[in-house]
């Protein structure tokens, strides 16, 4: 019986955050303390938890974290005004507007208002375009974390069959492009795909990002495959459950991420990395101009 290597996302994320401290200290000593602004509109409980965790992680890494919590009735114009201020603030190197936004606010207009130079989420069309053309500046945090996890397995993606299940702007589409950049043959499946099982059975690498608990059955997984589960589904009586039937998949997979403790911790770590990358870039630009 083969048992999969369980990818320790929590441990890998902690190590990354530890390494980041040195970069933050060096940059701070040169006069630039990395700063991240996190904007939350409304009272979505899950978003509140995410935002709080992001703030704590920043503090631990020595990054200045500024949180703006706005009332759910905040107008689009008010939110745009805040973004304008943050774009101009020299102590802020990263701006993150937590999604989803209330219905009366046009999400795309907000994402496009954030300076592409401070877009640590990588959601601005400029950064999306740079990713498509293979010249990324900011890569979205969750996909960047996923690539790091795959890297730790030592599996070379070149020529491999990679399957992405899910087509969101936050995970599915960007991770597909990043796998493609590493020379994988990429397939994207989604809720209208006719034969998901067949696609999973063919895949050397499976990225599950659909948000349906245990939609991907364990016996569909090809022997030795790398399985990355982005799903965080709260199921009554079971706690947090991924998009993959983890227990059964462990018998087939070569490497697999657990839920929780897999992709989740990597997303925050990569947000910190993107913020420090940004602060370093801005520091360099300023030094060259001086
Ligand atoms: N909501 C869920 N995931 C994300 C993310 O990666 N960034 C932002 N800004 N909001 C989110």
CSV table of C-alpha atoms and ligand atoms in Angstrom, one decimal:
chain,number,residue,atom,x,y,z
A,1,UNK,CA,0.0,0.0,0.0
A,2,UNK,CA,1.4,3.4,-1.0
A,3,UNK,CA,0.8,6.3,1.3
A,4,UNK,CA,1.2,9.8,0.0
A,5,UNK,CA,3.7,12.4,1.3
A,6,UNK,CA,1.5,14.9,3.1
A,7,UNK,CA,2.7,18.4,2.1
A,8,UNK,CA,3.2,20.4,5.2
A,9,UNK,CA,1.9,23.8,4.1
A,10,UNK,CA,1.9,25.1,7.6
A,11,UNK,CA,5.5,24.3,8.2
A,12,UNK,CA,6.6,25.6,4.8
A,13,UNK,CA,4.7,28.8,5.3
A,14,UNK,CA,6.3,29.3,8.8
A,15,UNK,CA,9.8,28.8,7.3
A,16,UNK,CA,9.1,31.3,4.6
A,17,UNK,CA,7.8,33.9,7.1
A,18,UNK,CA,10.9,33.3,9.2
A,19,UNK,CA,13.2,33.9,6.2
A,20,UNK,CA,11.2,37.0,5.4
A,21,UNK,CA,12.0,38.6,8.7
A,22,UNK,CA,15.7,39.0,7.7
A,23,UNK,CA,14.6,40.8,4.5
A,24,UNK,CA,12.3,43.1,6.5
A,25,UNK,CA,15.0,43.9,9.1
A,26,UNK,CA,17.5,44.8,6.3
A,27,UNK,CA,15.1,47.0,4.5
A,28,UNK,CA,13.9,48.6,7.7
A,29,UNK,CA,17.5,49.4,8.7
A,30,UNK,CA,17.8,51.2,5.3
A,31,UNK,CA,14.8,53.4,6.3
A,32,UNK,CA,12.0,51.5,4.5
A,33,UNK,CA,9.6,49.6,6.8
A,34,UNK,CA,7.3,47.6,4.5
A,35,UNK,CA,3.7,48.6,5.0
A,36,UNK,CA,0.5,46.8,4.0
A,37,UNK,CA,-3.0,48.4,4.0
A,38,UNK,CA,-5.9,46.0,4.3
A,39,UNK,CA,-9.4,47.4,3.5
A,40,UNK,CA,-12.5,45.6,4.7
A,41,UNK,CA,-16.0,46.8,3.8
A,42,UNK,CA,-18.9,45.4,5.8
A,43,UNK,CA,-19.1,42.6,8.4
A,44,UNK,CA,-18.6,39.3,6.6
A,45,UNK,CA,-17.5,37.0,9.4
A,46,UNK,CA,-15.1,34.9,7.3
A,47,UNK,CA,-13.5,38.1,5.9
A,48,UNK,CA,-13.1,39.5,9.4
A,49,UNK,CA,-11.1,36.4,10.4
A,50,UNK,CA,-9.0,36.6,7.3
A,51,UNK,CA,-8.2,40.3,7.7
A,52,UNK,CA,-7.4,39.8,11.4
A,53,UNK,CA,-5.0,36.9,10.5
A,54,UNK,CA,-3.3,39.0,7.8
A,55,UNK,CA,-2.7,41.8,10.3
A,56,UNK,CA,-1.2,39.5,12.9
A,57,UNK,CA,1.0,37.8,10.4
A,58,UNK,CA,2.3,41.2,9.3
A,59,UNK,CA,3.2,42.3,12.8
A,60,UNK,CA,5.1,39.0,13.4
A,61,UNK,CA,7.2,39.6,10.3
A,62,UNK,CA,7.9,43.2,11.2
A,63,UNK,CA,5.7,44.6,8.5
A,64,UNK,CA,3.6,47.7,9.3
A,65,UNK,CA,-0.1,46.7,9.0
A,66,UNK,CA,-2.8,49.3,8.6
A,67,UNK,CA,-6.4,48.1,8.7
A,68,UNK,CA,-9.3,50.2,7.4
A,69,UNK,CA,-12.7,48.8,8.4
A,70,UNK,CA,-15.5,50.6,6.6
A,71,UNK,CA,-19.2,50.4,7.2
A,72,UNK,CA,-21.3,48.1,4.9
A,73,UNK,CA,-23.1,51.2,3.6
A,74,UNK,CA,-19.8,52.9,2.4
A,75,UNK,CA,-20.3,54.2,-1.1
A,76,UNK,CA,-18.1,53.3,-4.0
A,77,UNK,CA,-17.0,57.0,-4.2
A,78,UNK,CA,-15.8,56.8,-0.6
A,79,UNK,CA,-13.9,53.6,-1.1
A,80,UNK,CA,-12.3,55.0,-4.2
A,81,UNK,CA,-11.2,58.1,-2.2
A,82,UNK,CA,-9.6,55.9,0.4
A,83,UNK,CA,-7.7,53.9,-2.3
A,84,UNK,CA,-6.5,57.2,-3.8
A,85,UNK,CA,-5.1,58.2,-0.5
A,86,UNK,CA,-3.4,54.8,0.0
A,87,UNK,CA,-2.0,55.0,-3.5
A,88,UNK,CA,-0.3,58.3,-2.6
A,89,UNK,CA,0.9,57.2,0.9
A,90,UNK,CA,4.7,56.6,0.8
A,91,UNK,CA,4.6,54.4,3.8
A,92,UNK,CA,2.2,51.9,2.1
A,93,UNK,CA,3.7,49.4,-0.3
A,94,UNK,CA,0.8,47.0,-0.6
A,95,UNK,CA,-3.0,47.6,-0.8
A,96,UNK,CA,-5.4,44.7,-0.4
A,97,UNK,CA,-9.2,45.2,-0.6
A,98,UNK,CA,-10.8,42.1,0.9
A,99,UNK,CA,-13.3,40.4,-1.4
A,100,UNK,CA,-16.2,39.9,-1.7
A,101,UNK,CA,-17.4,43.5,-1.6
A,102,UNK,CA,-21.0,44.5,-0.9
A,103,UNK,CA,-23.3,44.3,-3.9
A,104,UNK,CA,-23.6,48.0,-4.4
A,105,UNK,CA,-19.9,48.4,-5.1
A,106,UNK,CA,-18.5,47.4,-8.5
A,107,UNK,CA,-15.6,45.1,-7.7
A,108,UNK,CA,-13.7,45.6,-10.9
A,109,UNK,CA,-13.7,49.4,-10.7
A,110,UNK,CA,-12.2,49.1,-7.2
A,111,UNK,CA,-9.5,46.6,-8.3
A,112,UNK,CA,-8.6,48.9,-11.2
A,113,UNK,CA,-8.3,51.9,-8.9
A,114,UNK,CA,-5.5,50.3,-6.9
A,115,UNK,CA,-2.0,51.3,-8.1
A,116,UNK,CA,-0.6,48.4,-10.1
A,117,UNK,CA,2.7,49.0,-8.1
A,118,UNK,CA,0.9,48.3,-4.8
A,119,UNK,CA,-1.4,45.6,-6.0
A,120,UNK,CA,-0.1,42.8,-3.7
A,121,UNK,CA,-3.2,40.6,-4.7
A,122,UNK,CA,-2.2,40.8,-8.3
A,123,UNK,CA,-5.8,41.4,-9.4
A,124,UNK,CA,-5.3,44.7,-11.4
A,125,UNK,CA,-5.6,44.1,-15.1
A,126,UNK,CA,-2.0,45.4,-15.5
A,127,UNK,CA,-0.7,42.5,-13.3
A,128,UNK,CA,-3.1,40.0,-14.9
A,129,UNK,CA,-1.7,41.0,-18.3
A,130,UNK,CA,1.9,40.7,-17.1
A,131,UNK,CA,1.1,37.2,-15.8
A,132,UNK,CA,-0.5,36.2,-19.2
A,133,UNK,CA,2.5,37.4,-21.2
A,134,UNK,CA,4.9,35.6,-18.8
A,135,UNK,CA,6.4,38.8,-17.2
A,136,UNK,CA,4.7,38.8,-13.8
A,137,UNK,CA,5.2,41.6,-11.3
A,138,UNK,CA,2.7,40.6,-8.6
A,139,UNK,CA,1.5,37.1,-8.8
A,140,UNK,CA,-1.8,36.4,-6.9
A,141,UNK,CA,-1.0,35.0,-3.4
A,142,UNK,CA,-2.8,31.7,-3.4
A,143,UNK,CA,-1.5,30.5,-6.8
A,144,UNK,CA,2.0,31.7,-5.8
A,145,UNK,CA,1.7,29.6,-2.7
A,146,UNK,CA,0.6,26.6,-4.6
A,147,UNK,CA,3.6,26.9,-7.0
A,148,UNK,CA,5.9,27.0,-3.9
A,149,UNK,CA,4.2,23.8,-2.5
A,150,UNK,CA,4.7,22.0,-5.8
A,151,UNK,CA,8.3,23.1,-5.9
A,152,UNK,CA,8.9,21.5,-2.5
A,153,UNK,CA,7.8,18.1,-3.8
A,154,UNK,CA,10.7,18.1,-6.3
A,155,UNK,CA,8.3,17.1,-9.1
A,156,UNK,CA,9.3,18.7,-12.4
A,157,UNK,CA,6.2,20.1,-14.2
A,158,UNK,CA,7.7,20.0,-17.7
A,159,UNK,CA,5.4,18.0,-20.0
A,160,UNK,CA,3.2,16.9,-17.1
A,161,UNK,CA,-0.6,16.7,-17.4
A,162,UNK,CA,-1.9,19.4,-15.0
A,163,UNK,CA,-5.6,19.7,-14.2
A,164,UNK,CA,-7.1,22.8,-12.7
A,165,UNK,CA,-10.6,22.3,-11.3
A,166,UNK,CA,-12.2,25.8,-11.0
A,167,UNK,CA,-11.9,28.9,-13.1
A,168,UNK,CA,-12.0,31.8,-10.6
A,169,UNK,CA,-10.0,35.0,-11.2
A,170,UNK,CA,-8.4,34.5,-7.8
A,171,UNK,CA,-7.1,30.9,-8.2
A,172,UNK,CA,-8.2,28.8,-11.2
A,173,UNK,CA,-7.3,31.1,-14.1
A,174,UNK,CA,-3.9,32.4,-12.7
A,175,UNK,CA,-2.7,29.0,-11.5
A,176,UNK,CA,-3.4,27.6,-15.0
A,177,UNK,CA,-1.2,30.3,-16.5
A,178,UNK,CA,1.6,29.7,-13.9
A,179,UNK,CA,1.6,25.9,-14.6
A,180,UNK,CA,1.7,26.7,-18.3
A,181,UNK,CA,4.7,28.9,-17.7
A,182,UNK,CA,6.4,25.9,-16.2
A,183,UNK,CA,5.7,23.9,-19.4
A,184,UNK,CA,2.9,21.7,-18.0
A,185,UNK,CA,0.0,20.7,-20.4
A,186,UNK,CA,-2.9,22.4,-18.7
A,187,UNK,CA,-6.6,21.5,-18.6
A,188,UNK,CA,-9.2,23.6,-16.9
A,189,UNK,CA,-12.4,22.0,-15.7
A,190,UNK,CA,-15.3,23.6,-14.0
A,191,UNK,CA,-18.9,23.1,-12.9
A,192,UNK,CA,-20.2,22.5,-16.5
A,193,UNK,CA,-17.5,20.0,-17.4
A,194,UNK,CA,-19.1,16.7,-18.5
A,195,UNK,CA,-16.6,14.2,-17.4
A,196,UNK,CA,-14.6,15.4,-14.5
A,197,UNK,CA,-13.6,11.9,-13.4
A,198,UNK,CA,-12.0,11.2,-16.7
A,199,UNK,CA,-10.0,14.4,-16.6
A,200,UNK,CA,-8.8,13.7,-13.0
A,201,UNK,CA,-7.8,10.2,-13.9
A,202,UNK,CA,-5.5,11.5,-16.6
A,203,UNK,CA,-3.8,14.2,-14.4
A,204,UNK,CA,-0.3,14.1,-13.0
A,205,UNK,CA,-1.1,17.2,-11.0
A,206,UNK,CA,-4.5,18.2,-9.7
A,207,UNK,CA,-5.3,21.6,-8.4
A,208,UNK,CA,-8.8,21.5,-6.8
A,209,UNK,CA,-10.4,24.9,-6.4
A,210,UNK,CA,-14.1,24.5,-6.8
A,211,UNK,CA,-15.5,24.9,-3.2
A,212,UNK,CA,-17.5,21.7,-3.2
A,213,UNK,CA,-16.7,19.4,-0.3
A,214,UNK,CA,-15.0,16.2,-1.4
A,215,UNK,CA,-16.2,16.6,-5.0
A,216,UNK,CA,-13.0,14.9,-6.3
A,217,UNK,CA,-13.1,11.2,-5.2
A,218,UNK,CA,-10.0,9.5,-3.9
A,219,UNK,CA,-10.0,6.6,-6.4
A,220,UNK,CA,-10.0,9.0,-9.3
A,221,UNK,CA,-6.5,10.2,-8.4
A,222,UNK,CA,-3.7,8.8,-10.6
A,223,UNK,CA,-1.0,6.8,-8.8
A,224,UNK,CA,1.7,9.1,-7.7
A,225,UNK,CA,-0.1,12.3,-8.7
A,226,UNK,CA,0.5,15.6,-6.9
A,227,UNK,CA,-2.8,16.8,-5.4
A,228,UNK,CA,-3.2,20.4,-4.2
A,229,UNK,CA,-6.5,21.1,-2.4
A,230,UNK,CA,-7.5,24.8,-2.3
A,231,UNK,CA,-11.0,24.0,-0.9
A,232,UNK,CA,-12.0,25.2,2.6
A,233,UNK,CA,-15.5,24.0,3.1
A,234,UNK,CA,-17.2,24.1,6.5
A,235,UNK,CA,-19.3,20.9,6.8
A,236,UNK,CA,-21.5,20.4,9.8
A,237,UNK,CA,-20.1,17.7,12.1
A,238,UNK,CA,-16.9,17.4,10.1
A,239,UNK,CA,-15.3,20.8,10.5
A,240,UNK,CA,-13.2,22.0,7.5
A,241,UNK,CA,-13.2,19.8,4.5
A,242,UNK,CA,-11.4,20.2,1.2
A,243,UNK,CA,-12.6,19.7,-2.4
A,244,UNK,CA,-10.8,16.3,-2.5
A,245,UNK,CA,-11.7,13.2,-0.5
A,246,UNK,CA,-8.4,13.3,1.4
A,247,UNK,CA,-8.4,10.0,3.2
A,248,UNK,CA,-9.0,7.9,0.1
A,249,UNK,CA,-6.8,10.1,-2.1
A,250,UNK,CA,-3.9,9.4,0.2
A,251,UNK,CA,-3.8,5.8,-1.1
A,252,UNK,CA,-3.2,6.9,-4.7
A,253,UNK,CA,-1.5,10.3,-4.5
A,254,UNK,CA,2.3,10.8,-4.4
A,255,UNK,CA,2.0,14.1,-2.7
A,256,UNK,CA,-1.1,15.7,-1.2
A,257,UNK,CA,-2.0,18.8,0.8
A,258,UNK,CA,-4.2,18.5,3.9
A,259,UNK,CA,-7.1,20.8,4.8
A,260,UNK,CA,-6.5,22.7,6.9
A,261,UNK,CA,-2.7,23.2,7.0
A,262,UNK,CA,-2.0,23.0,3.3
A,263,UNK,CA,-2.7,25.9,0.9
A,264,UNK,CA,-4.3,28.2,3.5
A,265,UNK,CA,-1.2,29.2,5.4
A,266,UNK,CA,0.7,29.7,2.2
A,267,UNK,CA,-1.7,32.4,1.0
A,268,UNK,CA,-0.9,34.6,3.9
A,269,UNK,CA,2.8,33.9,3.7
A,270,UNK,CA,2.8,34.9,0.0
A,271,UNK,CA,0.9,38.1,0.8
A,272,UNK,CA,3.7,39.0,3.1
A,273,UNK,CA,6.3,38.1,0.4
A,274,UNK,CA,4.5,40.2,-2.2
A,275,UNK,CA,4.4,43.2,0.3
A,276,UNK,CA,8.2,42.9,1.0
A,277,UNK,CA,9.0,42.4,-2.7
A,278,UNK,CA,7.0,45.6,-3.4
A,279,UNK,CA,8.7,47.6,-0.6
A,280,UNK,CA,12.2,46.5,-1.9
A,281,UNK,CA,11.3,47.5,-5.4
A,282,UNK,CA,10.0,50.9,-4.2
A,283,UNK,CA,13.1,51.4,-2.0
A,284,UNK,CA,15.4,50.7,-5.0
A,285,UNK,CA,13.5,53.1,-7.3
A,286,UNK,CA,13.7,55.8,-4.6
A,287,UNK,CA,17.5,55.1,-4.1
A,288,UNK,CA,18.1,55.4,-7.9
A,289,UNK,CA,16.2,58.7,-8.1
A,290,UNK,CA,18.1,60.2,-5.2
B,1,LIG,N1,-11.1,36.9,-0.6
B,1,LIG,C1,-10.8,35.5,-0.7
B,1,LIG,N2,-9.6,35.4,-1.2
B,1,LIG,C2,-9.0,36.6,-1.3
B,1,LIG,C3,-7.8,37.1,-1.7
B,1,LIG,O1,-6.8,36.3,-2.1
B,1,LIG,N3,-7.6,38.5,-1.8
B,1,LIG,C4,-8.6,39.3,-1.4
B,1,LIG,N4,-8.4,40.6,-1.5
B,1,LIG,N5,-9.8,38.9,-1.1
B,1,LIG,C5,-10.0,37.5,-1.0
